[in-house]
mmCIF file of C-alpha atoms in Angstrom:
data_model
loop_
_atom_site.group_PDB
_atom_site.id
_atom_site.type_symbol
_atom_site.label_atom_id
_atom_site.label_comp_id
_atom_site.label_asym_id
_atom_site.label_seq_id
_atom_site.Cartn_x
_atom_site.Cartn_y
_atom_site.Cartn_z
ATOM 1 C CA MET A 1376 4.831 4.606 27.646
ATOM 2 C CA SER A 1377 7.967 4.371 25.748
ATOM 3 C CA PRO A 1378 10.401 1.354 26.860
ATOM 4 C CA PRO A 1379 13.132 2.433 29.236
ATOM 5 C CA HIS A 1380 15.778 0.845 26.889
ATOM 6 C CA PRO A 1381 14.913 -0.061 22.924
ATOM 7 C CA PRO A 1382 14.216 -4.093 22.025
ATOM 8 C CA HIS A 1383 17.749 -5.932 21.623
ATOM 9 C CA PRO A 1384 18.908 -5.900 18.435
ATOM 10 C CA PRO A 1385 18.901 -10.140 16.775
ATOM 11 C CA HIS A 1386 21.509 -11.924 17.366
ATOM 12 C CA SER A 1387 22.805 -15.245 15.070
ATOM 13 C CA VAL A 1388 22.018 -18.334 16.192
ATOM 14 C CA ASN A 1389 24.085 -21.206 16.834
ATOM 15 C CA PRO A 1390 23.141 -24.493 15.558
ATOM 16 C CA ALA A 1391 21.586 -25.882 18.530
ATOM 17 C CA GLY A 1392 19.404 -22.210 18.224
ATOM 18 C CA SER A 1393 21.312 -20.738 22.156
ATOM 19 C CA ALA A 1394 21.541 -17.510 21.243
ATOM 20 C CA GLY A 1395 24.675 -18.087 23.844
ATOM 21 C CA ALA A 1396 27.281 -14.483 23.416
ATOM 22 C CA VAL A 1397 26.368 -13.992 19.756
ATOM 23 C CA PRO A 1398 27.587 -10.559 18.849
ATOM 24 C CA ALA A 1399 24.298 -8.992 17.692
ATOM 25 C CA ILE A 1400 24.304 -8.062 13.752
ATOM 26 C CA SER A 1401 24.514 -4.497 12.889
ATOM 27 C CA ALA A 1402 23.384 -1.034 14.119
ATOM 28 C CA PRO A 1403 19.448 -0.517 13.287
ATOM 29 C CA VAL A 1404 19.337 0.141 9.205
ATOM 30 C CA ARG A 1405 17.166 3.681 9.529
ATOM 31 C CA LEU A 1406 14.811 3.370 6.854
ATOM 32 C CA TRP A 1407 12.707 6.560 7.412
ATOM 33 C CA GLU A 1408 15.779 8.521 6.967
ATOM 34 C CA ASP A 1409 15.085 11.087 3.870
ATOM 35 C CA GLY A 1410 17.654 8.425 1.536
ATOM 36 C CA PHE A 1411 16.347 5.668 2.005
ATOM 37 C CA ALA A 1412 13.164 7.158 -0.061
ATOM 38 C CA VAL A 1413 16.100 8.304 -2.098
ATOM 39 C CA ASP A 1414 18.462 5.325 -2.266
ATOM 40 C CA PRO A 1415 16.043 2.278 -1.274
ATOM 41 C CA HIS A 1416 18.552 -0.388 -2.557
ATOM 42 C CA ALA A 1417 21.183 1.327 -1.176
ATOM 43 C CA TYR A 1418 19.363 0.307 2.912
ATOM 44 C CA TYR A 1419 18.343 -2.670 1.619
ATOM 45 C CA GLU A 1420 21.915 -4.098 0.413
ATOM 46 C CA ILE A 1421 22.888 -3.429 3.857
ATOM 47 C CA LEU A 1422 19.526 -5.261 5.363
ATOM 48 C CA ARG A 1423 20.491 -8.057 3.101
ATOM 49 C CA SER A 1424 24.446 -8.434 4.321
ATOM 50 C CA GLN A 1425 22.554 -9.005 7.975
ATOM 51 C CA GLY A 1426 21.187 -12.187 6.737
ATOM 52 C CA PRO A 1427 17.624 -13.226 5.595
ATOM 53 C CA VAL A 1428 16.396 -11.342 8.332
ATOM 54 C CA GLY A 1429 18.010 -7.436 9.403
ATOM 55 C CA TRP A 1430 17.084 -5.259 11.822
ATOM 56 C CA ALA A 1431 15.853 -1.774 11.462
ATOM 57 C CA GLU A 1432 13.926 2.359 12.402
ATOM 58 C CA LEU A 1433 11.313 2.637 11.171
ATOM 59 C CA ALA A 1434 10.936 5.621 13.418
ATOM 60 C CA PRO A 1435 13.386 7.533 15.714
ATOM 61 C CA GLY A 1436 13.085 4.476 18.671
ATOM 62 C CA ILE A 1437 10.740 1.827 17.195
ATOM 63 C CA PHE A 1438 12.525 -0.934 16.261
ATOM 64 C CA ALA A 1439 11.728 -3.933 14.015
ATOM 65 C CA TYR A 1440 13.258 -6.389 12.155
ATOM 66 C CA VAL A 1441 12.675 -6.773 9.036
ATOM 67 C CA VAL A 1442 12.928 -10.069 6.339
ATOM 68 C CA VAL A 1443 14.508 -9.485 2.839
ATOM 69 C CA ASP A 1444 14.997 -13.155 2.203
ATOM 70 C CA ARG A 1445 12.043 -14.853 -0.479
ATOM 71 C CA ARG A 1446 12.309 -18.317 1.205
ATOM 72 C CA ALA A 1447 11.756 -16.609 4.744
ATOM 73 C CA ALA A 1448 8.880 -14.141 3.787
ATOM 74 C CA LEU A 1449 7.195 -17.356 2.777
ATOM 75 C CA ASP A 1450 8.121 -19.260 5.651
ATOM 76 C CA LEU A 1451 6.878 -16.302 8.006
ATOM 77 C CA LEU A 1452 3.076 -15.618 6.065
ATOM 78 C CA HIS A 1453 2.269 -19.248 5.787
ATOM 79 C CA ASP A 1454 2.656 -20.154 9.500
ATOM 80 C CA THR A 1455 -0.232 -18.363 11.620
ATOM 81 C CA GLU A 1456 1.116 -20.370 14.395
ATOM 82 C CA ILE A 1457 3.693 -18.767 15.189
ATOM 83 C CA TRP A 1458 3.673 -15.473 14.529
ATOM 84 C CA SER A 1459 0.364 -13.411 15.030
ATOM 85 C CA HIS A 1460 -0.914 -9.846 13.464
ATOM 86 C CA ASP A 1461 -2.138 -8.839 16.667
ATOM 87 C CA PRO A 1462 0.622 -5.565 17.710
ATOM 88 C CA ARG A 1463 -1.182 -4.984 20.875
ATOM 89 C CA PRO A 1464 1.600 -6.146 23.170
ATOM 90 C CA TRP A 1465 4.204 -4.422 21.360
ATOM 91 C CA GLU A 1466 1.635 -1.530 21.750
ATOM 92 C CA ALA A 1467 2.048 -1.180 24.756
ATOM 93 C CA THR A 1468 5.898 -0.056 24.857
ATOM 94 C CA VAL A 1469 4.838 2.745 22.228
ATOM 95 C CA SER A 1470 4.355 6.445 23.259
ATOM 96 C CA GLU A 1471 1.157 7.538 22.128
ATOM 97 C CA ASP A 1472 3.077 10.682 19.411
ATOM 98 C CA SER A 1473 5.105 7.867 17.958
ATOM 99 C CA PRO A 1474 4.364 8.742 14.042
ATOM 100 C CA ILE A 1475 4.097 5.407 13.051
ATOM 101 C CA LEU A 1476 1.752 4.560 15.158
ATOM 102 C CA GLY A 1477 -1.201 5.309 12.825
ATOM 103 C CA MET A 1478 -0.096 2.953 10.859
ATOM 104 C CA MET A 1479 0.250 -0.230 13.873
ATOM 105 C CA ARG A 1480 -2.317 0.642 15.996
ATOM 106 C CA TRP A 1481 -4.214 -2.575 16.421
ATOM 107 C CA ARG A 1482 -7.624 -2.196 15.716
ATOM 108 C CA PRO A 1483 -10.276 -5.137 15.140
ATOM 109 C CA ASN A 1484 -9.882 -5.640 11.321
ATOM 110 C CA ILE A 1485 -9.524 -8.204 9.065
ATOM 111 C CA LEU A 1486 -5.645 -6.631 9.039
ATOM 112 C CA PHE A 1487 -4.640 -6.809 12.872
ATOM 113 C CA ALA A 1488 -7.463 -10.592 13.808
ATOM 114 C CA ASP A 1489 -6.102 -13.898 13.664
ATOM 115 C CA GLY A 1490 -8.061 -16.961 13.643
ATOM 116 C CA GLN A 1491 -11.703 -16.948 13.389
ATOM 117 C CA ALA A 1492 -11.857 -13.176 14.137
ATOM 118 C CA HIS A 1493 -9.730 -12.800 10.658
ATOM 119 C CA ILE A 1494 -11.427 -15.180 8.852
ATOM 120 C CA ARG A 1495 -15.037 -13.618 10.183
ATOM 121 C CA TYR A 1496 -13.595 -10.346 8.346
ATOM 122 C CA ARG A 1497 -11.947 -11.547 5.278
ATOM 123 C CA ARG A 1498 -15.777 -13.297 4.250
ATOM 124 C CA THR A 1499 -17.660 -10.148 5.008
ATOM 125 C CA LEU A 1500 -15.240 -8.354 2.557
ATOM 126 C CA VAL A 1501 -14.614 -10.447 -0.081
ATOM 127 C CA ASP A 1502 -18.225 -11.368 -0.155
ATOM 128 C CA ALA A 1503 -19.072 -7.192 -0.012
ATOM 129 C CA PHE A 1504 -16.237 -6.520 -2.723
ATOM 130 C CA SER A 1505 -17.768 -9.500 -5.065
ATOM 131 C CA LEU A 1506 -21.071 -7.208 -5.245
ATOM 132 C CA VAL A 1507 -18.835 -4.942 -6.990
ATOM 133 C CA GLU A 1508 -19.644 -5.538 -10.342
ATOM 134 C CA PRO A 1509 -16.211 -5.390 -13.040
ATOM 135 C CA HIS A 1510 -18.188 -3.418 -15.443
ATOM 136 C CA ASP A 1511 -20.052 -1.351 -13.128
ATOM 137 C CA LEU A 1512 -15.931 -0.632 -11.048
ATOM 138 C CA ARG A 1513 -14.910 0.650 -14.777
ATOM 139 C CA GLU A 1514 -17.724 2.996 -15.176
ATOM 140 C CA ARG A 1515 -16.592 3.655 -11.751
ATOM 141 C CA VAL A 1516 -13.186 4.675 -12.903
ATOM 142 C CA HIS A 1517 -14.099 5.888 -15.991
ATOM 143 C CA ARG A 1518 -15.796 8.941 -14.242
ATOM 144 C CA ALA A 1519 -13.982 9.790 -11.878
ATOM 145 C CA VAL A 1520 -11.053 9.801 -14.399
ATOM 146 C CA ASP A 1521 -13.183 12.085 -16.813
ATOM 147 C CA ILE A 1522 -13.820 14.841 -14.158
ATOM 148 C CA LEU A 1523 -10.176 14.938 -12.989
ATOM 149 C CA VAL A 1524 -9.476 15.092 -16.782
ATOM 150 C CA SER A 1525 -11.711 18.772 -16.641
ATOM 151 C CA ARG A 1526 -9.614 20.221 -14.355
ATOM 152 C CA PHE A 1527 -6.330 19.896 -15.624
ATOM 153 C CA GLY A 1528 -6.789 18.861 -19.135
ATOM 154 C CA PRO A 1529 -7.534 22.910 -20.248
ATOM 155 C CA ARG A 1530 -4.269 24.206 -18.745
ATOM 156 C CA GLY A 1531 -1.823 21.556 -20.823
ATOM 157 C CA SER A 1532 0.102 20.516 -17.732
ATOM 158 C CA ALA A 1533 -0.179 18.915 -13.952
ATOM 159 C CA ASP A 1534 1.297 16.945 -11.462
ATOM 160 C CA LEU A 1535 0.401 13.498 -11.634
ATOM 161 C CA VAL A 1536 0.630 12.395 -8.337
ATOM 162 C CA SER A 1537 -1.531 15.243 -6.860
ATOM 163 C CA GLU A 1538 -3.916 16.335 -9.211
ATOM 164 C CA PHE A 1539 -4.414 12.945 -10.953
ATOM 165 C CA CYS A 1540 -3.434 9.235 -9.231
ATOM 166 C CA ARG A 1541 -4.554 10.434 -5.037
ATOM 167 C CA PRO A 1542 -7.164 12.379 -5.865
ATOM 168 C CA LEU A 1543 -8.914 9.827 -8.513
ATOM 169 C CA MET A 1544 -8.712 7.624 -5.804
ATOM 170 C CA GLY A 1545 -10.226 10.298 -3.825
ATOM 171 C CA LEU A 1546 -12.794 10.126 -6.040
ATOM 172 C CA ILE A 1547 -13.168 6.113 -6.910
ATOM 173 C CA PHE A 1548 -13.151 4.905 -3.173
ATOM 174 C CA ASN A 1549 -14.870 7.811 -1.616
ATOM 175 C CA ASN A 1550 -17.659 6.919 -4.430
ATOM 176 C CA LEU A 1551 -17.279 3.226 -3.402
ATOM 177 C CA PHE A 1552 -17.950 3.464 0.126
ATOM 178 C CA GLY A 1553 -21.087 5.880 -0.018
ATOM 179 C CA LEU A 1554 -20.356 9.615 0.086
ATOM 180 C CA PRO A 1555 -20.044 12.016 -2.027
ATOM 181 C CA ASP A 1556 -17.670 13.370 -4.511
ATOM 182 C CA SER A 1557 -17.271 16.826 -2.147
ATOM 183 C CA GLU A 1558 -15.672 14.461 0.683
ATOM 184 C CA SER A 1559 -13.191 12.731 -1.285
ATOM 185 C CA ASP A 1560 -10.243 15.375 -0.537
ATOM 186 C CA ARG A 1561 -10.369 14.387 3.229
ATOM 187 C CA LEU A 1562 -9.683 10.923 3.081
ATOM 188 C CA THR A 1563 -7.061 11.522 0.247
ATOM 189 C CA ASP A 1564 -5.020 14.315 2.205
ATOM 190 C CA SER A 1565 -4.952 12.390 5.645
ATOM 191 C CA MET A 1566 -4.571 9.285 3.683
ATOM 192 C CA ALA A 1567 -1.471 10.245 2.416
ATOM 193 C CA GLN A 1568 0.315 11.515 5.989
ATOM 194 C CA MET A 1569 -1.381 8.835 7.844
ATOM 195 C CA ILE A 1570 1.722 6.665 5.375
ATOM 196 C CA GLU A 1571 4.487 9.183 5.430
ATOM 197 C CA GLY A 1572 5.037 8.592 8.988
ATOM 198 C CA THR A 1573 5.486 12.549 9.383
ATOM 199 C CA GLU A 1574 4.772 14.698 12.316
ATOM 200 C CA ARG A 1575 1.866 15.490 11.224
ATOM 201 C CA ALA A 1576 0.225 11.864 11.452
ATOM 202 C CA ALA A 1577 -1.308 11.525 13.800
ATOM 203 C CA GLN A 1578 -3.776 14.775 13.601
ATOM 204 C CA ALA A 1579 -4.562 13.092 9.933
ATOM 205 C CA GLU A 1580 -5.618 9.858 11.635
ATOM 206 C CA VAL A 1581 -7.773 11.498 14.261
ATOM 207 C CA GLU A 1582 -9.021 13.689 10.650
ATOM 208 C CA TYR A 1583 -9.735 9.669 8.530
ATOM 209 C CA GLY A 1584 -11.072 8.577 11.633
ATOM 210 C CA LYS A 1585 -13.600 10.983 11.317
ATOM 211 C CA TYR A 1586 -14.408 10.495 8.077
ATOM 212 C CA VAL A 1587 -14.910 6.789 8.749
ATOM 213 C CA LEU A 1588 -16.987 8.118 11.484
ATOM 214 C CA GLU A 1589 -19.404 9.924 9.491
ATOM 215 C CA LEU A 1590 -19.205 7.358 7.081
ATOM 216 C CA ILE A 1591 -20.334 5.454 8.899
ATOM 217 C CA ALA A 1592 -23.099 7.372 10.815
ATOM 218 C CA ALA A 1593 -24.320 8.554 6.912
ATOM 219 C CA LYS A 1594 -25.011 4.591 5.980
ATOM 220 C CA LEU A 1595 -26.572 3.721 9.969
ATOM 221 C CA THR A 1596 -29.586 6.341 8.448
ATOM 222 C CA GLU A 1597 -30.340 5.855 5.561
ATOM 223 C CA ARG A 1598 -28.429 2.326 3.318
ATOM 224 C CA GLY A 1599 -27.206 2.949 0.314
ATOM 225 C CA ASP A 1600 -26.114 0.696 -2.862
ATOM 226 C CA ASP A 1601 -22.060 0.681 -1.529
ATOM 227 C CA LEU A 1602 -19.205 -1.227 0.107
ATOM 228 C CA THR A 1603 -20.702 0.062 3.373
ATOM 229 C CA SER A 1604 -23.887 -0.902 3.342
ATOM 230 C CA TRP A 1605 -23.219 -4.077 2.077
ATOM 231 C CA LEU A 1606 -20.746 -4.960 5.079
ATOM 232 C CA LEU A 1607 -23.675 -3.404 7.568
ATOM 233 C CA ASP A 1608 -26.445 -6.208 5.968
ATOM 234 C CA HIS A 1609 -23.547 -8.960 6.149
ATOM 235 C CA PRO A 1610 -25.919 -12.238 7.363
ATOM 236 C CA LEU A 1611 -22.003 -12.545 9.842
ATOM 237 C CA GLY A 1612 -23.919 -9.410 11.587
ATOM 238 C CA LEU A 1613 -21.097 -6.566 11.911
ATOM 239 C CA THR A 1614 -22.002 -4.284 14.288
ATOM 240 C CA PRO A 1615 -21.712 -1.073 13.049
ATOM 241 C CA GLU A 1616 -18.301 -0.524 15.440
ATOM 242 C CA GLU A 1617 -16.889 -3.737 13.493
ATOM 243 C CA VAL A 1618 -18.101 -2.898 10.530
ATOM 244 C CA THR A 1619 -16.437 0.591 11.077
ATOM 245 C CA TRP A 1620 -13.064 -1.213 11.591
ATOM 246 C CA GLN A 1621 -13.309 -2.762 8.427
ATOM 247 C CA VAL A 1622 -14.355 0.678 6.537
ATOM 248 C CA PHE A 1623 -10.893 2.347 7.904
ATOM 249 C CA MET A 1624 -8.186 -0.735 7.331
ATOM 250 C CA THR A 1625 -9.970 -1.275 3.285
ATOM 251 C CA LEU A 1626 -10.110 1.915 2.485
ATOM 252 C CA GLY A 1627 -6.428 2.302 3.829
ATOM 253 C CA ALA A 1628 -5.475 0.376 2.080
ATOM 254 C CA GLY A 1629 -6.914 0.608 -1.244
ATOM 255 C CA HIS A 1630 -6.288 4.220 -1.172
ATOM 256 C CA GLU A 1631 -2.799 4.823 -1.198
ATOM 257 C CA PRO A 1632 -0.940 2.162 -2.259
ATOM 258 C CA THR A 1633 -3.546 1.671 -5.502
ATOM 259 C CA ALA A 1634 -2.521 5.572 -6.043
ATOM 260 C CA ASN A 1635 1.209 4.410 -6.168
ATOM 261 C CA LEU A 1636 0.718 1.862 -8.097
ATOM 262 C CA VAL A 1637 -0.704 3.572 -10.561
ATOM 263 C CA SER A 1638 1.467 6.607 -10.128
ATOM 264 C CA ASN A 1639 5.002 4.437 -10.451
ATOM 265 C CA ALA A 1640 3.671 2.760 -13.765
ATOM 266 C CA LEU A 1641 2.515 5.804 -15.333
ATOM 267 C CA SER A 1642 6.582 7.156 -14.742
ATOM 268 C CA ARG A 1643 7.716 3.795 -16.098
ATOM 269 C CA ILE A 1644 5.669 3.915 -19.041
ATOM 270 C CA LEU A 1645 5.632 7.956 -20.098
ATOM 271 C CA GLY A 1646 9.628 7.574 -18.647
ATOM 272 C CA ASN A 1647 9.856 5.217 -21.516
ATOM 273 C CA PRO A 1648 9.358 6.143 -25.195
ATOM 274 C CA ALA A 1649 9.589 2.736 -27.468
ATOM 275 C CA TYR A 1650 7.112 1.484 -23.715
ATOM 276 C CA TYR A 1651 4.343 4.440 -24.421
ATOM 277 C CA THR A 1652 4.714 4.259 -28.451
ATOM 278 C CA THR A 1653 3.931 0.955 -28.261
ATOM 279 C CA LEU A 1654 1.128 0.995 -25.345
ATOM 280 C CA THR A 1655 -0.624 3.761 -27.609
ATOM 281 C CA SER A 1656 -0.537 1.720 -30.311
ATOM 282 C CA GLY A 1657 -2.097 -1.599 -28.736
ATOM 283 C CA SER A 1658 0.511 -3.874 -28.970
ATOM 284 C CA ARG A 1659 1.645 -3.645 -25.280
ATOM 285 C CA PRO A 1660 -1.206 -3.517 -22.901
ATOM 286 C CA VAL A 1661 -0.808 -2.039 -19.416
ATOM 287 C CA MET A 1662 -1.597 -4.727 -17.314
ATOM 288 C CA ASP A 1663 1.684 -5.595 -18.555
ATOM 289 C CA ALA A 1664 3.559 -2.056 -17.000
ATOM 290 C CA VAL A 1665 1.322 -2.163 -13.232
ATOM 291 C CA VAL A 1666 2.652 -5.787 -12.756
ATOM 292 C CA GLU A 1667 6.154 -4.501 -13.372
ATOM 293 C CA VAL A 1668 5.447 -2.027 -10.931
ATOM 294 C CA LEU A 1669 3.950 -4.862 -8.817
ATOM 295 C CA ARG A 1670 7.128 -7.198 -9.233
ATOM 296 C CA TYR A 1671 10.029 -4.293 -8.914
ATOM 297 C CA GLU A 1672 8.611 -0.978 -7.320
ATOM 298 C CA THR A 1673 6.241 -2.900 -5.231
ATOM 299 C CA PRO A 1674 3.909 0.846 -3.790
ATOM 300 C CA LEU A 1675 3.569 -0.642 -0.077
ATOM 301 C CA ALA A 1676 7.374 -1.544 0.003
ATOM 302 C CA ASN A 1677 7.518 -2.540 3.664
ATOM 303 C CA TYR A 1678 4.593 -3.953 5.606
ATOM 304 C CA GLY A 1679 3.349 -7.948 6.303
ATOM 305 C CA ILE A 1680 4.495 -6.944 10.191
ATOM 306 C CA HIS A 1681 3.940 -9.399 12.167
ATOM 307 C CA TYR A 1682 4.779 -10.493 15.756
ATOM 308 C CA ALA A 1683 6.473 -13.938 17.356
ATOM 309 C CA ARG A 1684 4.136 -15.696 19.973
ATOM 310 C CA ARG A 1685 7.305 -16.931 22.057
ATOM 311 C CA PRO A 1686 10.795 -15.803 21.580
ATOM 312 C CA LEU A 1687 12.222 -18.215 19.121
ATOM 313 C CA SER A 1688 15.214 -18.529 16.233
ATOM 314 C CA PHE A 1689 13.962 -18.139 12.865
ATOM 315 C CA HIS A 1690 16.277 -18.462 9.708
ATOM 316 C CA GLY A 1691 19.734 -17.833 11.772
ATOM 317 C CA VAL A 1692 18.550 -14.937 13.692
ATOM 318 C CA TRP A 1693 17.365 -15.329 17.590
ATOM 319 C CA ILE A 1694 13.606 -13.658 16.849
ATOM 320 C CA GLN A 1695 12.367 -11.510 20.239
ATOM 321 C CA ALA A 1696 8.397 -11.663 21.372
ATOM 322 C CA ALA A 1697 6.883 -8.376 20.989
ATOM 323 C CA VAL A 1698 9.253 -6.428 18.603
ATOM 324 C CA PRO A 1699 7.521 -5.591 14.425
ATOM 325 C CA VAL A 1700 8.482 -8.659 11.737
ATOM 326 C CA VAL A 1701 7.890 -6.578 8.622
ATOM 327 C CA VAL A 1702 8.385 -7.958 5.273
ATOM 328 C CA SER A 1703 10.237 -5.981 3.136
ATOM 329 C CA TYR A 1704 8.441 -6.829 -0.247
ATOM 330 C CA GLY A 1705 10.755 -3.474 -1.828
ATOM 331 C CA ALA A 1706 13.885 -5.657 -0.974
ATOM 332 C CA LEU A 1707 12.242 -8.812 -2.366
ATOM 333 C CA ALA A 1708 11.142 -7.951 -5.583
ATOM 334 C CA TYR A 1709 14.823 -5.950 -5.128
ATOM 335 C CA PHE A 1710 16.804 -9.300 -4.720
ATOM 336 C CA ALA A 1711 14.321 -10.937 -7.328
ATOM 337 C CA GLU A 1712 14.945 -8.634 -10.163
ATOM 338 C CA LYS A 1713 19.443 -8.903 -8.833
ATOM 339 C CA GLU A 1714 19.233 -12.625 -9.047
ATOM 340 C CA SER A 1715 16.775 -13.073 -12.783
ATOM 341 C CA ARG A 1716 18.477 -9.830 -14.506
ATOM 342 C CA GLY A 1717 15.694 -8.634 -15.597
ATOM 343 C CA ALA A 1718 14.629 -11.783 -17.178
ATOM 344 C CA HIS A 1719 11.113 -12.755 -16.279
ATOM 345 C CA HIS A 1720 8.232 -12.490 -19.447
ATOM 346 C CA PRO A 1721 5.400 -9.389 -18.875
ATOM 347 C CA GLY A 1722 3.045 -11.687 -16.781
ATOM 348 C CA ASP A 1723 5.329 -13.045 -14.790
ATOM 349 C CA ALA A 1724 2.675 -12.719 -10.797
ATOM 350 C CA SER A 1725 5.504 -14.908 -8.561
ATOM 351 C CA HIS A 1726 6.061 -11.679 -6.878
ATOM 352 C CA LEU A 1727 4.797 -10.682 -3.313
ATOM 353 C CA SER A 1728 3.261 -7.618 -3.080
ATOM 354 C CA TRP A 1729 -0.665 -9.181 -2.647
ATOM 355 C CA SER A 1730 1.364 -10.711 0.490
ATOM 356 C CA ALA A 1731 1.002 -14.394 0.474
ATOM 357 C CA GLY A 1732 -0.573 -17.138 2.904
ATOM 358 C CA ALA A 1733 -3.938 -16.885 5.393
ATOM 359 C CA HIS A 1734 -3.889 -12.595 4.803
ATOM 360 C CA ALA A 1735 -2.826 -12.011 0.952
ATOM 361 C CA CYS A 1736 -5.197 -9.212 -0.736
ATOM 362 C CA PRO A 1737 -8.670 -10.519 -0.913
ATOM 363 C CA VAL A 1738 -9.230 -7.775 -3.527
ATOM 364 C CA LYS A 1739 -6.500 -8.139 -5.955
ATOM 365 C CA GLN A 1740 -8.759 -7.503 -8.570
ATOM 366 C CA HIS A 1741 -10.252 -4.782 -8.411
ATOM 367 C CA THR A 1742 -6.711 -3.016 -8.090
ATOM 368 C CA LEU A 1743 -5.849 -4.368 -11.090
ATOM 369 C CA LEU A 1744 -9.397 -3.356 -12.977
ATOM 370 C CA ILE A 1745 -8.680 0.224 -11.134
ATOM 371 C CA ALA A 1746 -5.596 0.603 -11.615
ATOM 372 C CA THR A 1747 -5.731 -0.673 -15.851
ATOM 373 C CA GLU A 1748 -8.429 1.119 -16.217
ATOM 374 C CA ALA A 1749 -7.158 4.850 -14.748
ATOM 375 C CA ILE A 1750 -4.141 4.527 -16.844
ATOM 376 C CA GLU A 1751 -5.966 3.842 -20.414
ATOM 377 C CA ARG A 1752 -8.716 6.587 -19.456
ATOM 378 C CA LEU A 1753 -6.080 8.965 -18.745
ATOM 379 C CA THR A 1754 -3.500 8.302 -22.199
ATOM 380 C CA GLN A 1755 -6.661 7.573 -24.325
ATOM 381 C CA TRP A 1756 -7.953 11.507 -23.615
ATOM 382 C CA LEU A 1757 -4.389 12.845 -23.382
ATOM 383 C CA PRO A 1758 -2.474 10.106 -26.122
ATOM 384 C CA ASP A 1759 0.605 13.293 -26.067
ATOM 385 C CA LEU A 1760 1.383 13.271 -21.932
ATOM 386 C CA ASP A 1761 5.218 14.355 -22.217
ATOM 387 C CA PRO A 1762 7.168 13.953 -18.318
ATOM 388 C CA VAL A 1763 8.290 17.385 -18.245
ATOM 389 C CA ILE A 1764 11.209 15.373 -15.229
ATOM 390 C CA PRO A 1765 13.033 12.172 -16.351
ATOM 391 C CA ARG A 1766 12.109 9.766 -14.311
ATOM 392 C CA GLU A 1767 15.755 9.050 -12.870
ATOM 393 C CA ARG A 1768 15.896 12.956 -11.261
ATOM 394 C CA LEU A 1769 11.617 12.437 -9.903
ATOM 395 C CA THR A 1770 11.968 12.558 -6.060
ATOM 396 C CA TRP A 1771 9.828 10.426 -3.904
ATOM 397 C CA ARG A 1772 8.207 10.789 -0.526
ATOM 398 C CA PRO A 1773 10.015 9.550 2.503
ATOM 399 C CA GLY A 1774 8.692 6.521 4.940
ATOM 400 C CA PRO A 1775 9.138 2.963 5.671
ATOM 401 C CA PHE A 1776 6.472 2.185 4.178
ATOM 402 C CA HIS A 1777 5.665 3.144 0.560
ATOM 403 C CA ARG A 1778 6.713 4.216 -2.949
ATOM 404 C CA SER A 1779 5.768 6.786 -3.507
ATOM 405 C CA LEU A 1780 6.745 9.891 -5.902
ATOM 406 C CA THR A 1781 6.667 12.822 -4.619
ATOM 407 C CA GLN A 1782 5.592 14.568 -7.760
ATOM 408 C CA PHE A 1783 5.108 13.536 -11.669
ATOM 409 C CA PRO A 1784 4.241 16.708 -13.578
ATOM 410 C CA VAL A 1785 4.081 16.653 -17.427
ATOM 411 C CA ARG A 1786 2.823 18.321 -20.340
ATOM 412 C CA PHE A 1787 0.035 17.987 -23.343
ATOM 413 C CA THR A 1788 -2.092 19.122 -26.223
ATOM 414 C CA ALA A 1789 -4.657 20.615 -23.798
ATOM 415 C CA ARG A 1790 -7.989 18.874 -24.068
ATOM 416 C CA THR A 1791 -11.225 18.317 -22.148
ATOM 417 C CA PRO A 1792 -13.008 15.768 -21.971
ATOM 418 C CA ASP A 1793 -16.024 16.509 -23.850
ATOM 419 C CA GLN A 1794 -14.316 17.538 -27.325
ATOM 420 C CA SER A 1795 -13.162 14.056 -29.546
ATOM 421 C CA GLY A 1796 -10.210 12.539 -30.635
ATOM 422 C CA GLU A 1797 -8.691 9.960 -29.312
ATOM 423 C CA ARG A 1798 -11.497 8.468 -26.998
ATOM 424 C CA GLU A 1799 -13.798 5.678 -28.710
#
């Protein structure tokens, strides 16, 4: 059921810590608007004008605090006593047809767990992914790239978002978790709709759930050399239901953000002739471009959702319990770049795209390997990729959580992976 009234917007607190009669800081900043996708920095500026913690609307009628200050973000991410990841008290106030509930609904997995449950779930995932050898993962990425290039390579043109980055992650993650290539499109399509928070999000969540349930059923019947089987057989003894929810979260957390990481990096590389020239000559590693995206244009721009266990004053703002507190990694990146004026070493990894504290990404090295190998393999097969649209004219998908291109059309000399050429 929806609450009769929206939560009260945050108040500034006086030094004594009392909200008193101090007025609300502002009307909520609408992160669900199309304008946010067009120019998120303008929205981040409004949030920052409210202070370290702003007030936003994630979807019509769904309100949240948004942390836009690095120090405040680190304080929140490292404090497990005050902050919880369990959304159920908030969820009880939200209508079942909310378009973003699929991204925020409680499930018994690593993302929404606290304390010992979180430690247990995290241990199983870390152990399972440790069994994925880097050379094996590299081969899986190369195989997926080759499959996709064989489809669009002979044409001499492609949309790198819909024909490469998203289906690539569908093939890779579908393979890692143990289903045949024919099932990968189901994963890709449902994830895209869920993260956008559109009117189709609820149906996409159902479709994604069916995909995961069928995956678990297949592995309960017959184990394989895959992450799902390793999770089912882990010594900590997760139940099939618990494994289902770990897979549900891990596939989602890996697929869309990694696809967006690759597409955002490719758009920066190919949209900058000097960069691309040095890249193909071998003097500028792909990793620089990937880290640049993580630092300035992180794919999962607003997430890291927490809930205060009790009302409190936090960095000058009165925080109510059972109201989402979102960490804006996108705003943190934007203000870091603005304050430093781009004065970063190429390998600087001080960004918070991987989050921090107990819930920091446990498999970031796997993600980096997938992204860098995908870009390197693609640019080896198609060394003359040429954007059809300048980067400043590319459009971005709506939604409060991500920074994701709608399309990235390119042209190139037609070729197929069975032709000899640039690749060694």
